[in-house]
XYZ file of C-alpha atoms in Angstrom:
286
model
C 0.131 -0.021 -0.130
C 1.214 3.576 -0.835
C 2.123 5.702 1.842
C 0.205 8.825 1.409
C 1.954 10.727 3.887
C 5.037 10.203 2.665
C 3.931 10.881 -0.990
C 2.593 14.338 -0.187
C 4.854 15.045 2.285
C 5.720 19.029 1.996
C 2.680 19.215 -0.715
C 1.500 22.849 -0.028
C 0.349 24.843 -2.908
C 0.222 28.404 -2.986
C -3.148 30.326 -3.775
C -4.084 31.011 -7.302
C -6.712 33.838 -9.141
C -8.534 33.089 -12.006
C -11.260 34.760 -13.806
C -14.509 33.437 -15.426
C -17.987 34.123 -16.075
C -20.885 31.932 -16.581
C -22.775 32.719 -19.897
C -26.676 32.772 -20.795
C -25.353 30.069 -23.601
C -24.183 27.994 -20.647
C -27.036 28.473 -18.693
C -29.537 27.421 -21.450
C -27.196 24.231 -22.300
C -27.581 23.182 -18.690
C -31.064 23.874 -18.633
C -31.604 21.734 -21.632
C -29.607 18.834 -19.628
C -32.326 18.793 -17.359
C -35.225 18.965 -19.640
C -36.070 22.687 -19.102
C -36.043 25.771 -21.031
C -33.522 28.258 -20.038
C -33.873 29.136 -16.338
C -31.870 32.355 -16.806
C -30.867 34.918 -18.861
C -28.132 37.761 -19.285
C -28.041 39.799 -16.291
C -30.550 37.282 -14.206
C -29.394 35.711 -11.112
C -27.332 32.586 -11.386
C -29.098 29.581 -9.975
C -27.037 28.480 -6.993
C -23.442 26.604 -7.747
C -24.180 26.863 -11.841
C -20.877 29.038 -11.383
C -19.378 25.470 -12.116
C -20.185 25.538 -15.662
C -18.364 28.946 -15.971
C -14.756 28.540 -14.017
C -13.322 25.673 -16.190
C -9.759 24.405 -16.391
C -8.732 23.433 -20.034
C -5.313 21.200 -19.619
C -4.006 20.091 -22.807
C -4.598 16.370 -24.030
C -0.975 15.494 -23.643
C -1.430 16.591 -19.866
C -3.835 13.988 -19.031
C -3.226 10.803 -16.950
C -4.751 7.489 -17.784
C -7.677 8.312 -15.554
C -8.593 10.984 -18.008
C -7.613 13.904 -15.247
C -4.686 15.906 -15.462
C -1.606 13.886 -14.437
C -0.258 16.798 -12.438
C -2.103 19.882 -11.598
C -1.816 22.950 -9.161
C -4.421 21.080 -6.304
C -3.536 17.696 -7.334
C -1.895 15.783 -4.743
C 1.042 13.358 -5.805
C -0.266 10.181 -5.338
C 0.956 7.003 -7.336
C -2.209 5.133 -8.803
C -4.228 7.770 -8.019
C -8.114 7.400 -7.675
C -10.524 10.743 -7.181
C -13.665 10.999 -5.564
C -15.924 14.100 -4.468
C -16.534 13.883 -0.859
C -18.666 16.832 0.042
C -18.797 20.463 0.369
C -20.212 23.937 1.700
C -21.552 26.880 -0.056
C -22.017 30.500 1.629
C -23.864 32.945 -0.998
C -23.845 36.548 0.516
C -25.508 37.706 -2.695
C -26.197 35.809 -5.880
C -23.970 35.761 -8.943
C -25.331 37.202 -12.331
C -25.577 35.685 -15.662
C -22.681 36.924 -17.775
C -20.993 38.781 -15.006
C -17.218 38.428 -14.757
C -15.748 37.560 -11.299
C -12.451 36.597 -9.651
C -11.790 33.381 -7.910
C -9.400 33.228 -5.493
C -8.316 29.408 -4.592
C -6.809 28.203 -1.587
C -5.558 24.862 0.024
C -7.539 24.656 3.301
C -6.168 21.142 4.441
C -4.845 17.964 3.404
C -5.091 15.086 5.664
C -4.479 11.744 5.752
C -7.249 9.339 6.972
C -7.874 5.735 7.631
C -11.188 4.128 6.611
C -12.663 0.955 5.695
C -11.255 0.904 2.130
C -7.728 1.862 3.388
C -5.468 4.610 3.385
C -6.810 7.951 1.904
C -5.939 11.834 1.671
C -8.869 14.195 2.288
C -8.270 17.658 0.553
C -10.176 20.606 1.207
C -10.109 23.826 -1.446
C -11.639 27.036 -0.782
C -12.534 29.241 -3.432
C -13.786 32.860 -3.211
C -15.725 34.526 -6.050
C -15.361 38.485 -6.163
C -16.309 41.562 -8.197
C -13.428 43.735 -8.997
C -14.154 46.075 -5.959
C -13.347 43.206 -3.732
C -17.041 42.009 -2.680
C -16.833 38.553 -2.163
C -20.352 37.248 -3.239
C -20.099 33.696 -2.949
C -17.555 31.332 -0.967
C -17.514 27.496 -1.473
C -15.244 24.833 0.124
C -15.031 21.678 -1.748
C -13.774 18.170 -0.454
C -12.186 15.690 -2.417
C -10.730 12.176 -1.416
C -7.827 10.806 -2.962
C -6.591 7.242 -2.558
C -4.049 4.709 -4.245
C -5.576 1.582 -5.982
C -3.889 -1.076 -7.764
C -5.531 -1.154 -11.483
C -8.213 -3.652 -11.905
C -9.054 -3.922 -8.027
C -12.822 -4.277 -7.783
C -14.423 -2.037 -5.217
C -16.949 -4.216 -3.645
C -19.635 -2.101 -4.699
C -22.847 -3.063 -6.399
C -26.126 -1.299 -7.628
C -27.903 -0.072 -4.454
C -31.420 -1.220 -4.168
C -34.149 0.428 -3.129
C -34.613 0.177 0.802
C -37.805 2.363 0.651
C -41.322 2.208 -0.733
C -42.077 5.650 0.188
C -43.718 8.081 -2.178
C -41.934 10.955 -2.981
C -43.615 14.300 -1.790
C -44.860 16.632 -4.442
C -41.664 18.611 -4.380
C -39.431 15.748 -5.394
C -37.028 15.872 -8.471
C -36.380 12.710 -10.148
C -33.548 11.893 -12.481
C -32.720 8.543 -14.452
C -29.202 9.368 -15.640
C -28.171 7.197 -18.729
C -24.617 7.363 -20.506
C -25.809 10.507 -22.851
C -26.649 12.529 -19.798
C -23.475 11.882 -18.002
C -21.816 12.503 -21.006
C -23.253 16.099 -21.745
C -22.177 16.967 -18.204
C -19.282 15.652 -18.601
C -18.748 17.967 -21.914
C -20.211 21.046 -19.960
C -17.844 21.082 -17.254
C -15.040 20.201 -19.575
C -14.615 17.178 -17.055
C -12.714 14.042 -18.767
C -12.656 11.653 -15.784
C -13.344 8.493 -17.414
C -15.479 6.819 -14.983
C -18.300 9.082 -16.372
C -18.455 7.904 -19.966
C -15.802 4.951 -20.373
C -17.546 1.761 -19.229
C -14.758 -0.674 -20.024
C -12.533 1.722 -17.929
C -14.789 2.064 -14.634
C -15.589 -1.374 -14.535
C -12.184 -3.154 -15.597
C -9.577 -0.424 -14.262
C -11.820 1.564 -11.456
C -13.919 -1.883 -10.380
C -17.200 0.055 -10.277
C -20.308 -1.916 -11.385
C -20.977 0.874 -14.086
C -20.819 4.312 -15.104
C -20.658 6.725 -11.862
C -22.872 9.639 -11.893
C -21.235 12.913 -11.055
C -21.295 14.050 -7.391
C -21.583 17.828 -8.642
C -24.786 16.554 -10.493
C -26.266 15.213 -7.537
C -25.672 18.118 -5.731
C -27.310 20.349 -8.243
C -30.412 18.114 -8.365
C -30.672 18.779 -4.513
C -30.747 22.482 -5.304
C -33.430 21.962 -7.816
C -35.916 21.403 -5.047
C -35.965 25.180 -3.934
C -35.353 26.744 -7.189
C -38.290 25.052 -8.728
C -40.763 24.783 -5.829
C -39.582 28.041 -3.705
C -38.706 30.480 -5.980
C -39.763 33.312 -3.485
C -36.737 32.123 -1.408
C -33.335 32.469 -1.920
C -30.416 29.867 -0.856
C -27.935 31.556 1.444
C -26.091 27.982 2.437
C -25.581 24.567 1.143
C -23.666 22.110 3.116
C -23.938 18.307 1.500
C -21.851 15.125 1.730
C -21.688 12.181 -0.770
C -22.027 8.788 1.183
C -21.859 6.472 -1.860
C -21.933 6.319 -5.736
C -24.943 6.446 -7.947
C -24.998 4.691 -11.152
C -26.130 5.384 -14.765
C -29.641 3.655 -15.271
C -30.516 4.204 -11.670
C -33.846 6.078 -10.723
C -32.385 8.847 -8.289
C -34.880 10.860 -6.269
C -34.069 14.211 -4.825
C -36.328 14.957 -2.030
C -36.754 16.831 1.343
C -37.466 15.539 4.714
C -41.001 17.318 5.496
C -41.285 21.249 5.719
C -38.214 23.297 6.865
C -37.071 23.522 10.353
C -37.107 27.386 10.157
C -35.154 28.379 7.033
C -33.462 25.303 6.710
C -34.152 22.113 4.502
C -32.815 18.770 5.025
C -32.336 16.964 1.640
C -31.060 13.564 0.172
C -30.643 12.493 -3.281
C -30.267 8.702 -4.517
C -32.079 5.477 -4.877
C -34.905 5.491 -2.164
C -33.909 4.424 1.212
C -30.230 4.440 -0.118
C -29.267 7.934 -0.594
C -25.965 8.863 -2.530
C -25.876 12.399 -1.206
C -27.591 14.309 1.861
C -27.516 18.165 2.584
C -28.733 20.682 4.424
C -30.209 23.920 2.386
C -30.412 27.338 4.320
C -33.109 29.515 2.960
C -33.328 33.461 3.010
């Protein structure tokens, strides 16, 4: 087993600053992914977390590793046979971004801790992004947790398709998604995500050991945020905390729903196969 502490000793990347914008074309494209007409136009408030489609890295083809991710990168740790998984994150919104608005993103490494779990040794990396206008006013702060581990190619993960553990009817505000290979490919294209677990079935089953194509963690998070966007348009999202607990796979019927009415200004939400959620979170409404 690779000693992750030794592999990442002294790894301390400096903060970075980039600029970006989420265009009206992109908003229309993402809306179409969810089977919707464009949900926002130029200068309208951008739906929470849709900035993920506007601040994209663009590595060269010869910079990609065997898994489709860049072999090296500013916030990518130096781990042999690296496997990458989104673990969760936290969003704080002081003010909504606007469609077409150019913003500056300040990114910094918050932590890189070696953990020991049921599947062995793993590295938990947290990166903080702050999105600000030219005057320095920070609109959105986001922290992303990513888990890295070393895994011998072809090693099975011991993970299967989850079976529904609940027959409860979803609420009237539930959002249902049945992602197929086409939808996952479109999401990968819109986020410029070349991770092969989302579109290359021989790779994901034969090398990374999953039973099928893996649904993007960010896609699951966005489906949760569709609940208040579609059904509580008079409320704004001021915070969103979420944690991914198990993979979801193409072809599964995934249900995003809330747990009853909000407790004060908070909405508890989950998404995944009913009774076996892949993601859980709390949305704070303003």
